[in-house]
Amino acid sequence: MTALLDVRDLRTHFKTDDGIVKAVDGVNFAVESGQTVGIVGESGCGKSVTCLTIMGLNEARNTESSGEVLFNGENILDASPGKLRRLRGSEIAMIFQDPMTSLNPVHSIGRQLVETVQLHEDMSKKAARGRAVEALKEVGIPRAETRINDYPHQFSGGMRQRVMIAMAMINDPKLLIADEPTTALDVTTQAQILALMKKLQDEHGTAIVMITHDLGVVAETAHDVVVMYAAKVIEHGSVDSIFKNPHHPYTWGLLGSLPRLHADVERLTQIPGQPPSLLRPPKGCRFNPRCPYVMNICKQKLPELMPVPGEIDHEQACFLDEETKAREIARLKEIVMAETA
Amino acid sequence: MFQYLIRRVLWSVVLFLAVTLVTYVLFFLVPANPARQAAGQSASPERVAEVEEFLGLNDPVYVQYYGFLKRLVIDGSLGQSFVDRSSVNDEIFRAAPITASLVFGAMAMVLAISIPIGILSALRPRSLLDRAAMTYVLIGISLPSFWIALVLSYLIGYRLGWTPIAGYCEVVSVPQAANCGGVLDWAYHMILPWFALAIVQAGVYVRFIRAEVMETMSQDYVRTARAKGAPERTVMKDHILRNALLPVVTILGMDIGLLLGGAIFIETVFGLNGLGGTAIRSIGQFDLPTLQGVVIFGAIAIIIFTLIVDLLYAWIDPRIRLS
């Protein structure tokens, strides 16, 4: 089966006054209908830019993109603005991190929903409105018939994100890109929003690209996981292989910094240092300045993504030998087990 | 909403009292005797004292202020000029339409210039057009309005002879003796003053609109609109401008109110006998009632336009209307 979205060697470079920022530097991943791929990484690692590039929403003036974005087998990276515009909101929809600012404050949500329908379908206002009410009901907005006349500021954060989801799903898109959809919400609301997205995915067979820095969200929703670091994919595989057999020290760091309910620890493990500047990334492996296992070769050569021996569809980019890795994975598991015991 | 309205109106009354009181106090701080001015240079001291008595200048300031307020509130009268006993109301009603013609025409021109330039500048920051616009802004803000008015009057009015240099034509109720009248003559005489005032004011507006549009363009909901597949035109019209022009309404209202108190320099250069001229004349003649009349008219104009802006704002911004 060919993937619905197949991103190949995607590169996005921004020209700035200080030089060229390689915000996305050779990213590959694919997602099939009804599946979810999680893109994980710290702030500024290029995960959001990846998605904005897929949508064609980067500022055209200072951006250069290369590679391929195959949607339904067709490369949309070099599609005309008009064609991209028709895809956006109908075939590919997107929801954003901050529901408080993502809706236009001066228009009623009804108007914003109706606009989304009418941009893509020749439909009367009345019919579009009917569909908007249905969409609001589907995402669990109570009294949708009257609330459709309300303005964004009259909704809570969780409700606004539901409205955003309704707006994204109203034209029944094949692909939904969710850019940290739960980051700005409180924990109970997060769980509701994730459950809602899962329900809609099951009913509509939508493919989802879930961008997050929260491995908990990934564990809950994703089938495949792409771990990004400094504009590059450093590990990718099924959610099982990433959680049970993580192969990159950065992934270990992310897993180690995950809060655990029964853990009896003073403070969470953290990855020391900060992500590198994408203007002048470090030579060799980009994680080497922060990596506790750094070797000489890491400072010389950039590791390529290599298949993990004995596993299918699991790749990683680290020079560390398998033996050390196996030992460290076992140790990590032990810590987790001990903490949760 | 209703409470808000009441609060606003009450505030306007307080503001009104404050403005008139300050004008009164300032006037009596000036070490000059209006009575001597009114009585004439060669008047005897007895004559001056008589005039003082007649004008009520011997009463304490608060008595005079009370009398002034009473006249204003009960009779709606601004009193009579110290100089020639003519009705201040009449003088204001004569001068106000001239100033209003100047201000409203100029502000319409300001918007016609600054909205398109501001938007285009914001769309292409650091482009040639943007740099040209910013240079214009700098010039517009730096140059004094009377200088621009004089240059325009000389070049376009005198050298090229395209427009009249000075004068005002009534639109309705044209006096018998007038040699011009009607809408066309009116606009023909006003075009240069409008342009002179607009050039100066538009600089500020271009910069303001550019900044507002640029800020709005980076808002999340604008990205949402693009993600929905809205074409750029729709994004600009429905999502950017609607939000970016909200604050423009505020300063526009305040500026109109402010200018209605008299665009003194422009009026003087173009021989428009509006409120600005009236104000200057009344200061020179220590004619308190007339000056007070202009000040009150200006204050009321500002108060009314701020009120209109606030109500307009509530109407176009649901966040204010519904909270």
XYZ file of C-alpha atoms in Angstrom:
664
model
C 0.000 0.000 0.000
C 1.398 3.386 -0.915
C 1.428 5.951 1.803
C -1.040 8.869 1.749
C 1.750 11.270 2.627
C 5.330 10.457 1.769
C 7.943 13.028 2.680
C 11.299 12.440 1.036
C 14.521 14.230 1.811
C 12.670 17.402 2.743
C 14.831 20.461 3.250
C 13.657 23.917 4.263
C 16.165 26.704 4.432
C 15.451 30.226 5.603
C 17.537 33.096 4.356
C 18.154 35.505 7.220
C 20.427 38.497 7.709
C 22.830 36.292 9.652
C 22.996 33.537 7.039
C 21.053 30.506 5.986
C 19.118 28.688 8.690
C 18.620 25.047 7.753
C 15.434 24.534 9.724
C 14.651 21.168 8.111
C 17.589 19.255 6.753
C 16.787 15.997 4.996
C 13.670 14.641 6.653
C 11.930 11.419 5.558
C 8.727 9.925 6.861
C 5.427 8.573 5.615
C 1.931 8.170 6.954
C -0.900 5.962 5.744
C -4.646 6.576 5.913
C -6.018 5.934 9.367
C -2.565 5.963 10.905
C -0.833 8.471 13.128
C 2.789 9.416 12.962
C 4.221 11.338 15.876
C 7.023 13.818 15.292
C 8.884 14.389 18.539
C 11.625 16.782 19.490
C 12.556 19.832 21.511
C 11.404 23.340 20.637
C 13.170 24.608 17.547
C 14.156 21.218 16.172
C 12.249 21.814 12.942
C 9.134 19.770 13.545
C 6.700 22.641 13.078
C 8.545 23.971 10.038
C 8.337 20.497 8.501
C 4.574 20.680 8.683
C 4.304 24.262 7.547
C 6.408 23.262 4.551
C 4.051 20.392 3.754
C 1.167 22.872 3.915
C 3.065 25.422 1.837
C 2.610 28.004 4.561
C 6.153 29.267 4.919
C 6.895 32.837 3.936
C 7.752 32.404 0.274
C 10.119 35.333 0.135
C 12.915 33.981 2.308
C 12.288 30.251 2.164
C 13.801 27.624 -0.041
C 12.459 24.101 0.065
C 13.667 21.004 -1.723
C 12.897 17.303 -1.698
C 9.518 15.738 -2.276
C 6.205 15.852 -0.497
C 4.091 13.154 -2.128
C 0.428 13.466 -1.286
C -1.593 10.706 -2.901
C 1.473 10.063 -5.036
C 1.686 13.614 -6.316
C 4.481 15.989 -5.363
C 2.814 19.027 -3.794
C 6.026 20.782 -2.819
C 6.255 22.461 -6.211
C 2.498 22.711 -6.773
C 1.086 26.094 -7.802
C -0.166 28.352 -5.000
C -3.708 27.950 -6.297
C -3.554 24.179 -6.217
C -2.062 24.191 -2.723
C -4.763 26.551 -1.609
C -7.444 24.157 -2.825
C -5.772 21.286 -0.977
C -5.483 23.235 2.260
C -8.586 23.002 4.367
C -10.193 20.368 2.167
C -7.710 17.475 1.722
C -5.086 18.542 4.219
C -6.156 20.343 7.358
C -4.183 21.674 10.267
C -4.766 22.506 13.899
C -2.436 24.616 15.960
C -0.926 24.806 19.374
C -2.683 27.773 20.885
C -6.472 27.660 20.538
C -6.706 31.005 22.351
C -5.130 32.871 19.437
C -5.848 30.620 16.471
C -9.413 31.800 15.945
C -10.204 35.231 14.571
C -11.548 37.259 17.521
C -13.863 39.494 15.483
C -15.842 36.791 13.668
C -18.314 34.364 15.200
C -17.175 30.756 15.115
C -20.125 30.016 12.849
C -18.854 32.470 10.285
C -15.369 30.974 10.464
C -16.714 27.445 10.021
C -18.995 28.442 7.163
C -16.082 30.214 5.486
C -14.083 26.982 5.580
C -16.877 25.098 3.835
C -17.630 27.754 1.254
C -13.978 28.198 0.347
C -13.964 24.691 -1.031
C -17.526 23.852 -1.951
C -20.205 25.647 -3.860
C -22.729 25.505 -1.087
C -25.410 27.863 0.168
C -24.796 29.635 3.444
C -27.694 27.801 4.998
C -26.420 24.377 4.019
C -22.895 25.256 5.117
C -24.278 26.411 8.429
C -26.101 23.143 8.856
C -22.875 21.321 8.270
C -21.085 23.573 10.744
C -23.620 22.713 13.447
C -23.077 19.016 12.693
C -19.314 19.455 12.930
C -19.633 21.224 16.271
C -21.863 18.445 17.570
C -19.365 15.880 16.419
C -16.585 17.443 18.464
C -18.826 17.588 21.518
C -19.808 21.261 21.768
C -22.997 21.341 23.832
C -25.946 23.364 22.438
C -24.171 23.674 19.110
C -27.187 25.333 17.446
C -26.931 28.405 19.659
C -23.225 28.375 20.413
C -22.429 28.642 16.722
C -23.295 32.358 16.988
C -20.790 32.923 19.773
C -17.380 34.494 19.422
C -14.083 32.798 20.273
C -13.603 34.714 23.533
C -16.806 33.171 24.834
C -15.295 29.679 24.751
C -12.813 28.056 27.120
C -9.436 26.873 25.826
C -10.494 23.251 25.514
C -13.719 24.241 23.757
C -11.824 26.467 21.354
C -9.534 23.598 20.459
C -12.678 21.549 19.791
C -13.865 24.327 17.503
C -10.473 24.273 15.760
C -10.805 20.524 15.287
C -14.336 20.928 13.975
C -13.053 23.520 11.524
C -10.213 21.247 10.429
C -12.473 18.217 10.018
C -15.474 19.979 8.477
C -14.444 19.172 4.896
C -13.480 15.606 5.828
C -9.743 15.896 5.038
C -7.592 12.874 4.290
C -4.708 14.234 6.310
C -4.767 16.178 9.560
C -1.634 17.892 10.771
C -1.774 18.671 14.471
C 0.932 21.026 15.700
C 1.148 20.469 19.462
C -2.645 20.455 19.778
C -2.640 19.808 23.519
C 0.379 21.783 24.711
C -1.584 24.861 25.744
C -4.320 22.879 27.501
C -4.556 21.538 31.041
C -4.035 17.829 31.581
C -7.625 16.641 31.814
C -8.552 18.646 28.723
C -5.509 17.199 26.920
C -6.813 13.682 27.432
C -10.262 14.669 26.142
C -8.843 16.310 23.033
C -6.627 13.300 22.264
C -9.579 10.938 22.732
C -11.671 13.122 20.437
C -9.000 13.097 17.750
C -8.728 9.330 18.002
C -12.492 8.942 17.708
C -12.629 11.166 14.640
C -9.715 9.298 13.100
C -11.478 5.963 13.573
C -14.702 7.296 12.064
C -13.186 9.149 9.130
C -10.037 7.129 8.449
C -7.980 10.318 8.612
C -4.209 10.147 8.635
C -2.705 12.284 11.397
C 0.701 13.865 11.744
C 1.026 14.630 15.437
C 3.727 17.105 16.299
C 4.601 17.154 19.962
C 7.403 17.369 22.471
C 5.428 15.139 24.789
C 6.302 11.457 24.510
C 3.205 10.706 26.575
C 1.029 12.060 23.756
C 2.992 9.954 21.267
C 2.600 6.779 23.313
C -1.131 7.398 23.486
C -1.838 8.242 19.873
C 0.920 7.369 17.415
C 1.612 4.263 15.394
C 4.960 5.457 14.123
C 7.370 7.847 15.750
C 9.875 10.219 14.176
C 12.401 11.688 16.603
C 13.923 14.922 15.349
C 16.976 16.717 16.631
C 18.412 19.914 15.169
C 16.558 19.725 11.840
C 17.356 16.040 11.278
C 15.610 12.749 11.990
C 17.803 10.868 14.447
C 15.565 7.874 15.042
C 12.346 6.588 13.679
C 10.295 3.443 14.080
C 7.054 2.000 15.365
C 5.851 3.273 18.719
C 6.714 -0.149 20.220
C 10.285 -0.138 19.010
C 10.895 3.432 20.137
C 9.584 2.809 23.626
C 10.921 -0.744 24.119
C 14.157 -0.590 22.199
C 15.198 3.058 21.797
C 18.528 3.311 20.023
C 19.638 6.918 20.214
C 21.042 8.609 23.322
C 18.774 11.597 22.613
C 15.716 9.335 22.662
C 16.982 7.890 25.936
C 17.192 11.418 27.266
C 13.610 12.156 26.187
C 12.373 8.931 27.760
C 14.339 9.607 30.942
C 12.779 13.051 31.289
C 9.230 11.673 31.110
C 7.421 12.080 34.444
C 6.167 8.799 35.883
C 3.236 8.504 38.235
C 4.700 6.184 40.853
C 8.302 7.206 40.432
C 10.033 7.990 43.668
C 12.678 10.376 42.406
C 13.780 13.789 43.596
C 13.787 15.323 40.146
C 13.460 14.262 36.539
C 16.458 13.372 34.459
C 17.295 16.140 32.082
C 19.345 16.441 28.949
C 22.129 18.915 29.730
C 22.745 21.906 27.498
C 20.591 23.427 24.789
C 19.737 22.507 21.216
C 22.348 23.869 18.809
C 21.912 26.876 16.573
C 20.652 25.830 13.156
C 22.650 28.668 11.656
C 25.913 26.941 12.513
C 25.199 23.390 13.690
C 28.055 21.506 15.362
C 30.343 19.431 13.176
C 29.681 15.710 13.096
C 26.701 14.385 15.022
C 24.599 17.378 16.027
C 23.892 15.873 19.414
C 27.578 15.380 20.276
C 28.016 18.451 22.540
C 25.255 17.184 24.827
C 25.762 13.441 24.490
C 27.083 11.563 27.527
C 28.410 8.771 25.268
C 30.288 11.031 22.853
C 33.220 9.445 20.989
C 35.846 10.920 18.709
C 34.054 9.903 15.527
C 30.907 11.743 16.658
C 32.782 15.036 16.402
C 34.089 14.257 12.906
C 31.367 12.534 10.961
C 27.623 13.018 10.658
C 25.933 9.651 11.349
C 23.441 8.480 8.705
C 20.135 6.809 9.505
C 20.865 3.057 9.634
C 18.481 0.151 10.133
C 18.515 -1.336 13.607
C 19.703 -4.957 13.281
C 17.002 -7.544 13.796
C 14.140 -5.044 13.472
C 12.069 -3.876 10.547
C 11.261 -0.230 9.926
C 13.386 0.957 12.794
C 16.240 3.306 11.919
C 18.653 5.293 14.022
C 21.592 7.612 13.525
C 24.198 6.931 16.212
C 27.731 5.502 16.026
C 27.510 3.782 19.394
C 28.044 0.015 19.100
C 25.148 -2.362 19.628
C 26.667 -3.893 22.752
C 26.908 -0.611 24.632
C 23.443 0.283 23.436
C 21.948 -3.002 24.643
C 23.590 -2.431 28.023
C 22.310 1.129 28.280
C 18.799 0.163 27.177
C 18.743 -2.531 29.825
C 19.963 -0.023 32.415
C 17.323 2.510 31.387
C 14.634 -0.133 31.667
C 15.925 -1.131 35.089
C 15.727 2.440 36.304
C 12.218 2.777 35.006
C 11.204 -0.563 36.552
C 12.828 0.315 39.882
C 11.142 3.673 39.958
C 7.727 2.339 39.153
C 7.991 -0.755 41.387
C -23.260 47.850 27.675
C -25.868 50.288 29.015
C -23.862 50.840 32.190
C -20.809 51.446 30.074
C -22.688 54.109 28.149
C -23.844 55.862 31.332
C -20.330 55.798 32.739
C -18.962 57.279 29.544
C -21.508 60.108 29.497
C -20.864 60.954 33.163
C -17.152 61.055 32.468
C -17.781 63.429 29.589
C -19.564 65.835 31.934
C -16.638 65.799 34.380
C -14.252 66.335 31.503
C -16.322 69.222 30.243
C -16.312 70.972 33.631
C -12.579 70.462 33.967
C -11.844 71.932 30.550
C -13.978 75.046 31.036
C -12.604 75.621 34.540
C -9.006 75.385 33.365
C -9.693 77.860 30.553
C -11.205 80.279 33.062
C -8.343 80.012 35.512
C -5.727 80.347 32.781
C -7.467 83.393 31.417
C -7.481 85.207 34.744
C -3.851 84.360 35.357
C -2.927 86.504 32.363
C -1.899 89.958 33.684
C -4.066 92.003 31.364
C -7.372 93.759 31.773
C -10.014 92.794 29.239
C -11.997 95.848 30.186
C -9.167 98.186 29.198
C -8.904 96.319 25.947
C -12.617 96.634 25.324
C -12.860 100.253 26.350
C -10.184 101.341 23.960
C -6.687 102.827 24.270
C -7.681 106.322 25.215
C -10.425 105.506 27.692
C -10.346 107.195 31.092
C -9.929 105.086 34.250
C -13.545 105.828 35.138
C -14.649 104.525 31.765
C -12.598 101.354 32.218
C -14.134 100.822 35.654
C -17.560 101.240 34.096
C -16.769 98.638 31.478
C -15.427 96.308 34.187
C -18.693 96.658 36.025
C -20.684 96.121 32.857
C -18.801 92.975 31.848
C -19.017 91.596 35.390
C -15.255 91.473 35.738
C -15.392 92.839 39.279
C -17.099 89.743 40.583
C -14.940 86.980 42.033
C -13.849 84.397 39.493
C -16.134 81.685 40.888
C -19.164 83.966 40.562
C -18.266 84.677 36.955
C -17.735 80.963 36.323
C -21.074 80.143 37.917
C -22.799 82.758 35.780
C -21.133 81.357 32.700
C -22.226 77.786 33.521
C -25.764 78.908 34.295
C -26.065 80.729 30.965
C -24.661 77.783 29.124
C -26.798 75.098 30.732
C -30.079 77.000 31.032
C -30.063 79.186 27.906
C -27.568 77.177 25.838
C -25.772 80.459 25.363
C -22.034 80.938 25.292
C -22.477 84.590 26.163
C -21.530 87.704 24.300
C -18.203 88.922 23.064
C -16.358 91.339 25.350
C -15.325 93.293 22.293
C -18.502 93.979 20.349
C -21.254 92.260 22.375
C -22.070 89.995 19.472
C -23.359 86.530 20.249
C -20.585 83.945 20.645
C -23.028 81.261 19.505
C -23.397 83.043 16.176
C -19.637 83.355 15.763
C -19.115 79.635 16.483
C -21.914 78.626 14.121
C -20.345 80.786 11.424
C -16.790 79.476 11.878
C -17.410 75.810 12.729
C -18.624 74.705 9.259
C -15.438 76.104 7.700
C -13.183 74.212 10.082
C -15.371 71.115 9.774
C -15.118 71.259 5.951
C -11.360 71.419 6.257
C -11.030 68.651 8.841
C -13.433 66.080 7.410
C -12.206 66.548 3.854
C -8.591 66.309 4.933
C -9.185 63.222 7.066
C -10.974 61.472 4.196
C -7.919 62.250 2.088
C -5.644 60.977 4.868
C -7.418 57.619 4.846
C -7.404 57.446 1.056
C -3.632 57.960 1.083
C -2.546 56.048 4.155
C -4.613 52.846 3.993
C -3.299 51.626 0.612
C 0.269 52.797 1.254
C 0.283 51.378 4.778
C -0.956 47.983 3.564
C 1.453 47.768 0.624
C 4.357 48.764 2.871
C 3.418 46.110 5.392
C 3.137 43.464 2.688
C 6.629 44.143 1.362
C 8.759 45.446 4.203
C 12.110 46.846 3.088
C 10.998 46.935 -0.538
C 11.521 50.043 -2.620
C 7.929 51.106 -2.054
C 8.255 50.578 1.679
C 11.441 52.636 1.857
C 9.851 55.403 -0.189
C 6.806 55.335 2.101
C 8.957 55.483 5.206
C 10.913 58.414 3.807
C 7.628 60.178 3.154
C 6.532 59.412 6.717
C 9.694 60.984 8.059
C 9.229 64.072 5.911
C 5.528 64.324 6.738
C 6.180 64.102 10.457
C 9.147 66.465 10.436
C 7.878 69.307 8.270
C 5.664 71.905 9.918
C 2.196 72.049 8.432
C 2.335 75.792 7.702
C 5.509 75.345 5.647
C 3.901 72.647 3.526
C 0.801 74.820 3.221
C 2.859 77.815 2.065
C 4.833 75.753 -0.445
C 1.670 74.188 -1.882
C -0.031 77.546 -2.005
C 2.936 79.068 -3.836
C 3.614 76.227 -6.267
C 0.173 74.909 -7.112
C -1.965 77.949 -6.362
C 0.296 80.777 -7.513
C 2.874 79.427 -10.000
C 0.759 76.784 -11.677
C -2.502 78.550 -10.998
C -4.419 75.286 -10.729
C -6.362 76.172 -7.605
C -7.380 79.302 -5.729
C -4.822 80.479 -3.184
C -7.261 81.390 -0.465
C -10.875 81.879 0.468
C -13.928 79.890 1.365
C -17.173 79.326 -0.534
C -20.431 78.501 1.140
C -22.206 75.385 -0.032
C -25.695 76.324 1.126
C -27.090 79.734 2.065
C -24.637 81.582 -0.111
C -24.571 85.261 0.832
C -25.700 87.758 -1.836
C -22.369 89.539 -1.982
C -20.385 86.300 -2.446
C -18.712 85.763 -5.781
C -18.730 81.976 -5.469
C -20.917 79.257 -4.009
C -22.128 75.708 -4.318
C -20.472 72.330 -3.869
C -18.101 72.603 -6.818
C -16.721 75.999 -5.842
C -16.492 74.853 -2.259
C -14.444 71.761 -3.141
C -12.332 73.728 -5.628
C -11.355 76.175 -2.886
C -10.847 73.461 -0.292
C -8.714 71.056 -2.282
C -5.382 72.701 -1.510
C -6.047 73.129 2.246
C -7.233 69.525 2.390
C -4.130 68.345 0.673
C -1.828 70.426 2.899
C -3.393 69.101 6.092
C -3.597 65.543 4.726
C 0.076 65.362 3.727
C 1.148 66.056 7.287
C -1.430 63.839 8.966
C -1.088 60.940 6.523
C 2.549 60.372 7.540
C 1.504 59.380 11.014
C -1.280 57.183 9.676
C 0.890 55.368 7.127
C 3.316 54.407 9.845
C 0.556 53.402 12.211
C -1.385 51.335 9.664
C 1.814 49.656 8.452
C 2.717 48.657 12.015
C -0.788 47.411 12.777
C -1.057 45.371 9.579
C 2.386 43.854 10.094
C 1.537 42.870 13.621
C -1.793 41.382 12.618
C -0.196 39.437 9.760
C 1.844 37.442 12.254
C -1.202 36.500 14.316
C -2.086 32.830 14.663
C -5.588 33.300 13.273
C -4.149 34.640 10.034
C -2.157 31.421 9.682
C -5.367 29.546 10.466
C -7.127 31.393 7.647
C -4.390 30.391 5.208
C -4.486 26.812 6.502
C -8.210 26.776 5.697
C -7.341 27.537 2.115
C -8.439 31.162 2.037
C -6.967 33.110 -0.891
C -4.695 36.034 -0.010
C -7.357 38.610 -0.853
C -9.776 37.084 1.631
C -7.045 36.728 4.228
C -6.234 40.409 3.901
C -9.814 41.658 3.790
C -11.584 39.469 6.338
C -8.841 38.515 8.713
C -6.054 41.094 8.672
C -7.702 44.440 7.919
C -10.740 43.893 10.078
C -8.442 43.475 13.068
C -5.666 45.858 12.090
C -7.929 48.849 11.465
C -9.644 48.651 14.867
C -7.059 50.875 16.595
C -6.990 53.203 13.580
C -10.630 54.054 14.315
C -9.579 55.216 17.771
C -6.890 57.656 16.732
C -8.958 58.857 13.786
C -11.803 59.810 16.117
C -9.472 61.587 18.517
C -7.666 63.429 15.738
C -10.906 64.652 14.174
C -12.047 65.928 17.548
C -8.698 67.590 18.134
C -8.544 69.255 14.722
C -12.118 70.532 14.971
C -10.894 72.829 17.723
C -9.124 74.681 14.932
C -6.413 73.754 12.447
C -4.919 77.160 13.062
C -1.904 77.121 10.731
C -3.662 75.752 7.693
C -6.634 78.062 8.201
C -4.360 81.062 8.437
C -2.312 80.243 5.349
C -5.355 79.666 3.183
C -7.402 82.539 4.533
C -10.102 80.297 5.924
C -11.877 82.174 8.647
C -12.614 79.125 10.795
C -12.383 78.386 14.500
C -8.602 78.681 14.490
C -8.811 82.301 13.324
C -11.560 83.031 15.825
C -9.433 81.640 18.633
C -6.368 83.668 17.693
C -8.411 86.867 17.380
C -10.106 86.362 20.715
C -6.793 85.750 22.484
C -5.371 88.948 21.030
C -8.396 90.941 22.203
C -8.681 89.254 25.614
C -12.167 88.275 24.547
C -12.851 85.593 27.130
C -16.390 84.599 26.087
C -15.378 84.006 22.469
C -12.222 82.116 23.411
C -14.213 80.097 25.916
C -16.694 79.381 23.132
C -14.003 77.974 20.840
C -12.480 75.939 23.656
C -15.856 74.532 24.634
C -16.697 73.719 21.053
C -13.348 71.921 20.699
C -13.816 70.079 23.966
C -17.325 69.002 23.015
C -16.060 67.873 19.609
C -13.357 65.733 21.252
C -15.769 64.336 23.823
C -18.382 63.496 21.200
C -15.890 61.889 18.840
C -14.297 59.820 21.583
C -17.758 58.698 22.562
C -18.594 57.831 18.944
C -15.323 55.910 18.665
C -16.035 53.964 21.827
C -19.523 53.051 20.646
C -18.237 52.200 17.175
C -15.542 50.066 18.742
C -18.078 48.188 20.800
C -20.073 47.615 17.658
C -17.197 46.241 15.561
C -15.330 44.355 18.277
C -17.412 41.570 19.818
C -14.968 41.262 22.710
C -16.048 44.690 23.973
C -19.672 44.396 22.977
C -20.273 41.134 24.784
C -18.201 41.565 27.914
